[in-house]
């Protein structure tokens, strides 16, 4: 019986070696995914902090955005469009200007703005006349 046990030893050793290889691969994969998770969390948090979406940083960004004559969109500070235009597409990076489009006929913006559309010109009530006209660019 003892010889039969020794005869199986190379097979058992080979099976154990294969088991260790599989476990080593699993451990390697586990470590790889743990590292990737840490990197992803670090990038996500640093991006949110940069864009100002965490606690105190957000308040500081809001003040900075107002001081720079910007407006807030998707937690970013976009630069305003000039008077006579509106925001066609918002900025993709903070402290950048998106695309601005001129106001159409019978619409206007009087100041730099972050509006999605121009304002309609006011129509006078019947019996009243317009004192002056604001023409858009």
Tab-separated table of N, CA and C in Angstrom:
chain	number	residue	atom	x	y	z
A	1	UNK	N	0.830	-1.183	0.000
A	1	UNK	CA	0.000	0.000	0.000
A	1	UNK	C	0.869	1.238	0.000
A	2	UNK	N	2.001	1.136	0.655
A	2	UNK	CA	2.917	2.253	0.748
A	2	UNK	C	3.514	2.570	-0.606
A	3	UNK	N	3.824	1.540	-1.428
A	3	UNK	CA	4.370	1.760	-2.771
A	3	UNK	C	3.348	2.437	-3.672
A	4	UNK	N	2.082	2.069	-3.548
A	4	UNK	CA	1.029	2.681	-4.361
A	4	UNK	C	0.922	4.158	-4.040
A	5	UNK	N	1.079	4.512	-2.781
A	5	UNK	CA	1.014	5.912	-2.372
A	5	UNK	C	2.175	6.678	-2.977
A	6	UNK	N	3.366	6.097	-2.975
A	6	UNK	CA	4.525	6.764	-3.554
A	6	UNK	C	4.411	6.869	-5.065
A	7	UNK	N	3.775	5.866	-5.693
A	7	UNK	CA	3.586	5.906	-7.148
A	7	UNK	C	2.686	7.071	-7.543
A	8	UNK	N	1.718	7.430	-6.701
A	8	UNK	CA	0.796	8.540	-6.987
A	8	UNK	C	1.404	9.900	-6.641
A	9	UNK	N	2.514	9.908	-5.923
A	9	UNK	CA	3.103	11.167	-5.457
A	9	UNK	C	3.423	12.137	-6.596
A	10	UNK	N	4.052	11.705	-7.715
A	10	UNK	CA	4.309	12.661	-8.806
A	10	UNK	C	3.020	13.259	-9.364
A	11	UNK	N	1.973	12.436	-9.464
A	11	UNK	CA	0.684	12.935	-9.965
A	11	UNK	C	0.086	13.950	-8.982
A	12	UNK	N	0.162	13.630	-7.701
A	12	UNK	CA	-0.355	14.537	-6.669
A	12	UNK	C	0.451	15.832	-6.673
A	13	UNK	N	1.768	15.712	-6.776
A	13	UNK	CA	2.635	16.882	-6.810
A	13	UNK	C	2.330	17.742	-8.032
A	14	UNK	N	2.105	17.103	-9.172
A	14	UNK	CA	1.760	17.820	-10.402
A	14	UNK	C	0.419	18.537	-10.251
A	15	UNK	N	-0.560	17.869	-9.663
A	15	UNK	CA	-1.877	18.483	-9.443
A	15	UNK	C	-1.767	19.660	-8.483
A	16	UNK	N	-0.974	19.495	-7.423
A	16	UNK	CA	-0.782	20.571	-6.458
A	16	UNK	C	-0.075	21.753	-7.114
A	17	UNK	N	0.891	21.464	-7.968
A	17	UNK	CA	1.607	22.517	-8.685
A	17	UNK	C	0.653	23.281	-9.610
A	18	UNK	N	-0.223	22.548	-10.298
A	18	UNK	CA	-1.217	23.198	-11.168
A	18	UNK	C	-2.162	24.064	-10.330
A	19	UNK	N	-2.559	23.556	-9.164
A	19	UNK	CA	-3.419	24.320	-8.262
A	19	UNK	C	-2.730	25.621	-7.837
A	20	UNK	N	-1.445	25.539	-7.492
A	20	UNK	CA	-0.705	26.737	-7.097
A	20	UNK	C	-0.599	27.737	-8.248
A	21	UNK	N	-0.410	27.235	-9.479
A	21	UNK	CA	-0.359	28.122	-10.653
A	21	UNK	C	-1.678	28.867	-10.824
A	22	UNK	N	-2.785	28.141	-10.691
A	22	UNK	CA	-4.106	28.768	-10.818
A	22	UNK	C	-4.295	29.809	-9.720
A	23	UNK	N	-3.924	29.453	-8.497
A	23	UNK	CA	-4.077	30.392	-7.388
A	23	UNK	C	-3.175	31.612	-7.574
A	24	UNK	N	-1.966	31.401	-8.073
A	24	UNK	CA	-1.057	32.524	-8.320
A	24	UNK	C	-1.659	33.458	-9.363
A	25	UNK	N	-2.258	32.891	-10.406
A	25	UNK	CA	-2.916	33.719	-11.426
A	25	UNK	C	-4.084	34.493	-10.826
A	26	UNK	N	-4.841	33.844	-9.964
A	26	UNK	CA	-5.973	34.524	-9.331
A	26	UNK	C	-5.495	35.637	-8.408
A	27	UNK	N	-4.444	35.369	-7.660
A	27	UNK	CA	-3.899	36.392	-6.766
A	27	UNK	C	-3.372	37.558	-7.590
A	28	UNK	N	-2.681	37.244	-8.686
A	28	UNK	CA	-2.168	38.299	-9.563
A	28	UNK	C	-3.315	39.132	-10.120
A	29	UNK	N	-4.373	38.478	-10.580
A	29	UNK	CA	-5.539	39.208	-11.087
A	29	UNK	C	-6.186	40.038	-9.983
A	30	UNK	N	-6.306	39.459	-8.797
A	30	UNK	CA	-6.892	40.173	-7.666
A	30	UNK	C	-6.084	41.430	-7.358
A	31	UNK	N	-4.763	41.292	-7.293
A	31	UNK	CA	-3.903	42.444	-7.011
A	31	UNK	C	-4.017	43.470	-8.129
A	32	UNK	N	-4.033	43.016	-9.377
A	32	UNK	CA	-4.165	43.925	-10.523
A	32	UNK	C	-5.461	44.732	-10.421
A	33	UNK	N	-6.576	44.057	-10.148
A	33	UNK	CA	-7.854	44.765	-10.064
A	33	UNK	C	-7.907	45.696	-8.855
A	34	UNK	N	-7.267	45.332	-7.764
A	34	UNK	CA	-7.202	46.223	-6.605
A	34	UNK	C	-6.432	47.494	-6.952
A	35	UNK	N	-5.308	47.327	-7.645
A	35	UNK	CA	-4.515	48.494	-8.056
A	35	UNK	C	-5.316	49.363	-9.016
A	36	UNK	N	-6.001	48.755	-9.975
A	36	UNK	CA	-6.806	49.517	-10.935
A	36	UNK	C	-7.928	50.270	-10.221
A	37	UNK	N	-8.539	49.641	-9.230
A	37	UNK	CA	-9.600	50.298	-8.466
A	37	UNK	C	-9.053	51.508	-7.715
A	38	UNK	N	-7.898	51.361	-7.101
A	38	UNK	CA	-7.286	52.480	-6.376
A	38	UNK	C	-6.958	53.620	-7.332
A	39	UNK	N	-6.399	53.299	-8.491
A	39	UNK	CA	-6.070	54.331	-9.484
A	39	UNK	C	-7.338	55.024	-9.956
A	40	UNK	N	-8.394	54.256	-10.241
A	40	UNK	CA	-9.652	54.840	-10.715
A	40	UNK	C	-10.247	55.773	-9.658
A	41	UNK	N	-10.257	55.332	-8.399
A	41	UNK	CA	-10.797	56.172	-7.321
A	41	UNK	C	-9.977	57.443	-7.184
A	42	UNK	N	-8.657	57.316	-7.247
A	42	UNK	CA	-7.785	58.482	-7.141
A	42	UNK	C	-8.058	59.473	-8.268
A	43	UNK	N	-8.181	58.977	-9.497
A	43	UNK	CA	-8.461	59.868	-10.629
A	43	UNK	C	-9.834	60.515	-10.504
A	44	UNK	N	-10.821	59.741	-10.095
A	44	UNK	CA	-12.176	60.289	-9.953
A	44	UNK	C	-12.204	61.370	-8.885
A	45	UNK	N	-11.561	61.132	-7.767
A	45	UNK	CA	-11.570	62.116	-6.682
A	45	UNK	C	-10.777	63.355	-7.047
A	46	UNK	N	-9.627	63.194	-7.668
A	46	UNK	CA	-8.835	64.370	-8.027
A	46	UNK	C	-9.550	65.182	-9.095
A	47	UNK	N	-10.257	64.526	-10.007
A	47	UNK	CA	-11.022	65.239	-11.030
A	47	UNK	C	-12.154	66.025	-10.386
A	48	UNK	N	-12.875	65.420	-9.440
A	48	UNK	CA	-13.972	66.118	-8.767
A	48	UNK	C	-13.446	67.284	-7.954
A	49	UNK	N	-12.284	67.113	-7.316
A	49	UNK	CA	-11.724	68.197	-6.523
A	49	UNK	C	-11.307	69.336	-7.439
A	50	UNK	N	-10.702	68.996	-8.590
A	50	UNK	CA	-10.282	70.026	-9.541
A	50	UNK	C	-11.485	70.796	-10.053
A	51	UNK	N	-12.550	70.077	-10.374
A	51	UNK	CA	-13.739	70.732	-10.905
A	51	UNK	C	-14.554	71.388	-9.804
A	52	UNK	N	-14.181	71.169	-8.548
A	52	UNK	CA	-14.822	71.886	-7.448
A	52	UNK	C	-16.133	71.305	-6.994
A	53	UNK	N	-16.285	69.986	-6.997
A	53	UNK	CA	-17.561	69.413	-6.591
A	53	UNK	C	-17.523	68.852	-5.185
A	54	UNK	N	-16.419	69.061	-4.452
A	54	UNK	CA	-16.343	68.553	-3.092
A	54	UNK	C	-16.362	69.695	-2.094
A	55	UNK	N	-17.258	69.647	-1.143
A	55	UNK	CA	-17.337	70.529	0.008
A	55	UNK	C	-16.819	71.937	-0.163
A	56	UNK	N	-15.767	72.274	0.602
A	56	UNK	CA	-15.237	73.632	0.634
A	56	UNK	C	-14.712	74.079	-0.717
A	57	UNK	N	-14.138	73.161	-1.479
A	57	UNK	CA	-13.586	73.540	-2.783
A	57	UNK	C	-14.682	74.094	-3.688
A	58	UNK	N	-15.895	73.561	-3.577
A	58	UNK	CA	-16.982	74.035	-4.422
A	58	UNK	C	-17.330	75.478	-4.106
A	59	UNK	N	-17.443	75.838	-2.836
A	59	UNK	CA	-17.746	77.216	-2.455
A	59	UNK	C	-16.688	78.167	-2.954
A	60	UNK	N	-15.434	77.770	-2.841
A	60	UNK	CA	-14.334	78.611	-3.322
A	60	UNK	C	-14.430	78.786	-4.826
A	61	UNK	N	-14.796	77.724	-5.542
A	61	UNK	CA	-14.909	77.803	-6.984
A	61	UNK	C	-16.055	78.715	-7.386
A	62	UNK	N	-17.188	78.639	-6.671
A	62	UNK	CA	-18.328	79.485	-6.998
A	62	UNK	C	-17.961	80.955	-6.882
A	63	UNK	N	-17.237	81.335	-5.823
A	63	UNK	CA	-16.811	82.723	-5.652
A	63	UNK	C	-15.870	83.104	-6.776
A	64	UNK	N	-14.911	82.244	-7.067
A	64	UNK	CA	-13.949	82.499	-8.134
A	64	UNK	C	-14.667	82.638	-9.473
A	65	UNK	N	-15.688	81.843	-9.706
A	65	UNK	CA	-16.434	81.898	-10.964
A	65	UNK	C	-17.148	83.239	-11.094
A	66	UNK	N	-17.774	83.700	-10.023
A	66	UNK	CA	-18.473	84.991	-10.082
A	66	UNK	C	-17.484	86.132	-10.281
A	67	UNK	N	-16.334	86.048	-9.605
A	67	UNK	CA	-15.342	87.114	-9.728
A	67	UNK	C	-14.750	87.174	-11.131
A	68	UNK	N	-14.713	86.047	-11.808
A	68	UNK	CA	-14.130	86.018	-13.150
A	68	UNK	C	-15.179	86.282	-14.232
A	69	UNK	N	-16.354	86.737	-13.831
A	69	UNK	CA	-17.441	87.013	-14.772
A	69	UNK	C	-17.830	85.769	-15.556
A	70	UNK	N	-17.921	84.665	-14.847
A	70	UNK	CA	-18.326	83.415	-15.468
A	70	UNK	C	-19.680	82.981	-14.950
A	71	UNK	N	-20.105	81.809	-15.387
A	71	UNK	CA	-21.336	81.194	-14.892
A	71	UNK	C	-21.057	79.708	-14.691
A	72	UNK	N	-21.819	79.086	-13.804
A	72	UNK	CA	-21.593	77.686	-13.471
A	72	UNK	C	-22.462	76.788	-14.340
A	73	UNK	N	-21.817	75.755	-14.925
A	73	UNK	CA	-22.520	74.736	-15.711
A	73	UNK	C	-21.813	73.407	-15.482
A	74	UNK	N	-22.562	72.370	-15.093
A	74	UNK	CA	-21.984	71.046	-14.820
A	74	UNK	C	-20.768	71.137	-13.910
A	75	UNK	N	-20.866	71.917	-12.857
A	75	UNK	CA	-19.799	72.085	-11.868
A	75	UNK	C	-18.515	72.647	-12.454
A	76	UNK	N	-18.631	73.367	-13.552
A	76	UNK	CA	-17.485	74.062	-14.135
A	76	UNK	C	-17.831	75.535	-14.245
A	77	UNK	N	-16.813	76.370	-14.262
A	77	UNK	CA	-17.005	77.803	-14.437
A	77	UNK	C	-16.744	78.139	-15.898
A	78	UNK	N	-17.803	78.450	-16.635
A	78	UNK	CA	-17.677	78.819	-18.050
A	78	UNK	C	-17.661	80.340	-18.167
A	79	UNK	N	-16.893	80.858	-19.110
A	79	UNK	CA	-16.878	82.296	-19.354
A	79	UNK	C	-18.152	82.689	-20.086
A	80	UNK	N	-18.680	83.863	-19.747
A	80	UNK	CA	-19.939	84.330	-20.334
A	80	UNK	C	-19.763	84.719	-21.798
A	81	UNK	N	-20.865	84.639	-22.539
A	81	UNK	CA	-20.898	85.129	-23.916
A	81	UNK	C	-21.109	86.638	-23.880
A	82	UNK	N	-20.595	87.363	-24.874
A	82	UNK	CA	-20.753	88.822	-24.876
A	82	UNK	C	-22.196	89.249	-25.155
A	83	UNK	N	-22.501	90.495	-24.831
A	83	UNK	CA	-23.830	91.060	-25.107
A	83	UNK	C	-24.138	90.897	-26.591
A	84	UNK	N	-25.408	90.633	-26.895
A	84	UNK	CA	-25.828	90.438	-28.282
A	84	UNK	C	-25.707	89.000	-28.742
A	85	UNK	N	-25.252	88.103	-27.834
A	85	UNK	CA	-25.133	86.680	-28.159
A	85	UNK	C	-25.703	85.853	-27.014
A	86	UNK	N	-25.836	84.539	-27.251
A	86	UNK	CA	-26.265	83.602	-26.213
A	86	UNK	C	-25.369	82.369	-26.285
A	87	UNK	N	-25.457	81.511	-25.281
A	87	UNK	CA	-24.638	80.296	-25.230
A	87	UNK	C	-25.289	79.220	-26.093
A	88	UNK	N	-24.631	78.872	-27.190
A	88	UNK	CA	-25.123	77.778	-28.033
A	88	UNK	C	-24.672	76.439	-27.444
A	89	UNK	N	-23.389	76.340	-27.070
A	89	UNK	CA	-22.831	75.146	-26.428
A	89	UNK	C	-21.986	75.596	-25.243
A	90	UNK	N	-22.210	74.968	-24.085
A	90	UNK	CA	-21.453	75.318	-22.882
A	90	UNK	C	-20.007	74.852	-23.005
A	91	UNK	N	-19.147	75.404	-22.151
A	91	UNK	CA	-17.722	75.053	-22.178
A	91	UNK	C	-17.522	73.586	-21.803
A	92	UNK	N	-16.408	73.038	-22.262
A	92	UNK	CA	-16.039	71.659	-21.947
A	92	UNK	C	-14.957	71.609	-20.865
A	93	UNK	N	-14.304	72.753	-20.606
A	93	UNK	CA	-13.281	72.852	-19.568
A	93	UNK	C	-13.556	74.107	-18.757
A	94	UNK	N	-13.196	74.067	-17.482
A	94	UNK	CA	-13.444	75.210	-16.622
A	94	UNK	C	-12.620	76.416	-17.065
A	95	UNK	N	-13.177	77.603	-16.874
A	95	UNK	CA	-12.591	78.891	-17.260
A	95	UNK	C	-12.341	78.994	-18.769
A	96	UNK	N	-13.180	78.324	-19.557
A	96	UNK	CA	-13.161	78.439	-21.014
A	96	UNK	C	-14.536	78.934	-21.452
A	97	UNK	N	-14.629	79.430	-22.670
A	97	UNK	CA	-15.917	79.871	-23.212
A	97	UNK	C	-16.410	78.791	-24.168
A	98	UNK	N	-17.694	78.506	-24.068
A	98	UNK	CA	-18.308	77.593	-25.027
A	98	UNK	C	-18.518	78.344	-26.332
A	99	UNK	N	-19.430	77.872	-27.170
A	99	UNK	CA	-19.694	78.605	-28.411
A	99	UNK	C	-20.866	79.561	-28.202
A	100	UNK	N	-20.684	80.774	-28.707
A	100	UNK	CA	-21.698	81.827	-28.580
A	100	UNK	C	-22.309	82.070	-29.952
A	101	UNK	N	-23.592	82.311	-29.980
A	101	UNK	CA	-24.323	82.532	-31.231
A	101	UNK	C	-24.995	83.903	-31.153
A	102	UNK	N	-24.950	84.687	-32.240
A	102	UNK	CA	-25.621	85.994	-32.228
A	102	UNK	C	-27.135	85.838	-32.053
A	103	UNK	N	-27.736	86.811	-31.404
A	103	UNK	CA	-29.190	86.814	-31.230
A	103	UNK	C	-29.862	87.016	-32.585
A	104	UNK	N	-31.010	86.399	-32.758
A	104	UNK	CA	-31.767	86.532	-33.997
A	104	UNK	C	-32.646	87.777	-33.996
A	105	UNK	N	-33.439	87.897	-35.046
A	105	UNK	CA	-34.350	89.028	-35.199
A	105	UNK	C	-35.312	89.084	-34.017
A	106	UNK	N	-35.539	90.279	-33.493
A	106	UNK	CA	-36.487	90.534	-32.408
A	106	UNK	C	-36.055	89.929	-31.071
A	107	UNK	N	-34.771	89.590	-30.932
A	107	UNK	CA	-34.251	89.089	-29.660
A	107	UNK	C	-32.972	89.842	-29.316
A	108	UNK	N	-32.562	89.780	-28.037
A	108	UNK	CA	-31.370	90.511	-27.603
A	108	UNK	C	-30.828	89.926	-26.302
A	109	UNK	N	-29.598	90.269	-25.996
A	109	UNK	CA	-29.030	90.159	-24.650
A	109	UNK	C	-28.281	91.462	-24.422
A	110	UNK	N	-28.556	92.101	-23.311
A	110	UNK	CA	-28.009	93.426	-23.048
A	110	UNK	C	-26.608	93.370	-22.431
A	111	UNK	N	-26.300	92.270	-21.721
A	111	UNK	CA	-25.030	92.152	-20.999
A	111	UNK	C	-24.366	90.824	-21.336
A	112	UNK	N	-23.088	90.677	-20.936
A	112	UNK	CA	-22.436	89.374	-21.004
A	112	UNK	C	-23.306	88.398	-20.223
A	113	UNK	N	-23.430	87.153	-20.720
A	113	UNK	CA	-24.412	86.253	-20.128
A	113	UNK	C	-24.052	84.789	-20.321
A	114	UNK	N	-24.798	83.945	-19.600
A	114	UNK	CA	-24.725	82.498	-19.740
A	114	UNK	C	-26.082	81.940	-20.126
A	115	UNK	N	-26.878	82.742	-20.837
A	115	UNK	CA	-28.241	82.354	-21.216
A	115	UNK	C	-28.226	81.343	-22.358
A	116	UNK	N	-29.200	80.412	-22.339
A	116	UNK	CA	-29.333	79.415	-23.403
A	116	UNK	C	-30.079	79.954	-24.615
A	117	UNK	N	-30.683	81.119	-24.475
A	117	UNK	CA	-31.376	81.759	-25.601
A	117	UNK	C	-31.443	83.252	-25.337
A	118	UNK	N	-31.616	84.006	-26.388
A	118	UNK	CA	-31.739	85.461	-26.250
A	118	UNK	C	-33.132	85.807	-25.734
A	119	UNK	N	-33.264	87.004	-25.221
A	119	UNK	CA	-34.547	87.484	-24.705
A	119	UNK	C	-35.348	88.115	-25.840
A	120	UNK	N	-36.660	87.968	-25.773
A	120	UNK	CA	-37.514	88.589	-26.787
A	120	UNK	C	-37.610	90.084	-26.532
A	121	UNK	N	-37.578	90.856	-27.596
A	121	UNK	CA	-37.780	92.298	-27.472
A	121	UNK	C	-39.209	92.545	-27.000
A	122	UNK	N	-39.386	93.550	-26.170
A	122	UNK	CA	-40.705	93.870	-25.633
A	122	UNK	C	-41.560	94.536	-26.700
A	123	UNK	N	-42.789	94.108	-26.788
A	123	UNK	CA	-43.752	94.719	-27.714
A	123	UNK	C	-44.542	95.769	-26.940
A	124	UNK	N	-44.725	96.902	-27.545
A	124	UNK	CA	-45.487	97.971	-26.883
A	124	UNK	C	-46.972	97.643	-26.893
A	125	UNK	N	-47.648	98.026	-25.819
A	125	UNK	CA	-49.102	97.866	-25.770
A	125	UNK	C	-49.743	98.818	-26.773
A	126	UNK	N	-50.960	98.524	-27.163
A	126	UNK	CA	-51.630	99.401	-28.134
A	126	UNK	C	-51.797	100.794	-27.542
A	127	UNK	N	-51.629	101.789	-28.353
A	127	UNK	CA	-51.729	103.168	-27.910
A	127	UNK	C	-50.408	103.699	-27.366
A	128	UNK	N	-49.370	102.866	-27.296
A	128	UNK	CA	-48.048	103.295	-26.825
A	128	UNK	C	-47.074	103.242	-27.999
A	129	UNK	N	-46.012	104.020	-27.900
A	129	UNK	CA	-45.003	103.976	-28.962
A	129	UNK	C	-43.629	103.716	-28.354
A	130	UNK	N	-42.719	103.163	-29.169
A	130	UNK	CA	-41.384	102.826	-28.713
A	130	UNK	C	-40.523	104.083	-28.679
A	131	UNK	N	-39.804	104.288	-27.569
A	131	UNK	CA	-38.917	105.440	-27.456
A	131	UNK	C	-37.613	105.204	-28.212
A	132	UNK	N	-37.047	103.988	-28.106
A	132	UNK	CA	-35.830	103.660	-28.845
A	132	UNK	C	-35.783	102.148	-29.044
A	133	UNK	N	-34.952	101.700	-29.969
A	133	UNK	CA	-34.850	100.286	-30.298
A	133	UNK	C	-33.443	99.786	-29.974
A	134	UNK	N	-33.353	98.596	-29.429
A	134	UNK	CA	-32.053	97.956	-29.205
A	134	UNK	C	-31.885	96.922	-30.305
A	135	UNK	N	-30.890	97.115	-31.139
A	135	UNK	CA	-30.642	96.176	-32.228
A	135	UNK	C	-29.520	95.234	-31.828
A	136	UNK	N	-29.703	93.938	-32.089
A	136	UNK	CA	-28.633	92.979	-31.786
A	136	UNK	C	-27.598	93.009	-32.892
A	137	UNK	N	-26.400	92.543	-32.559
A	137	UNK	CA	-25.297	92.510	-33.534
A	137	UNK	C	-25.551	91.482	-34.594
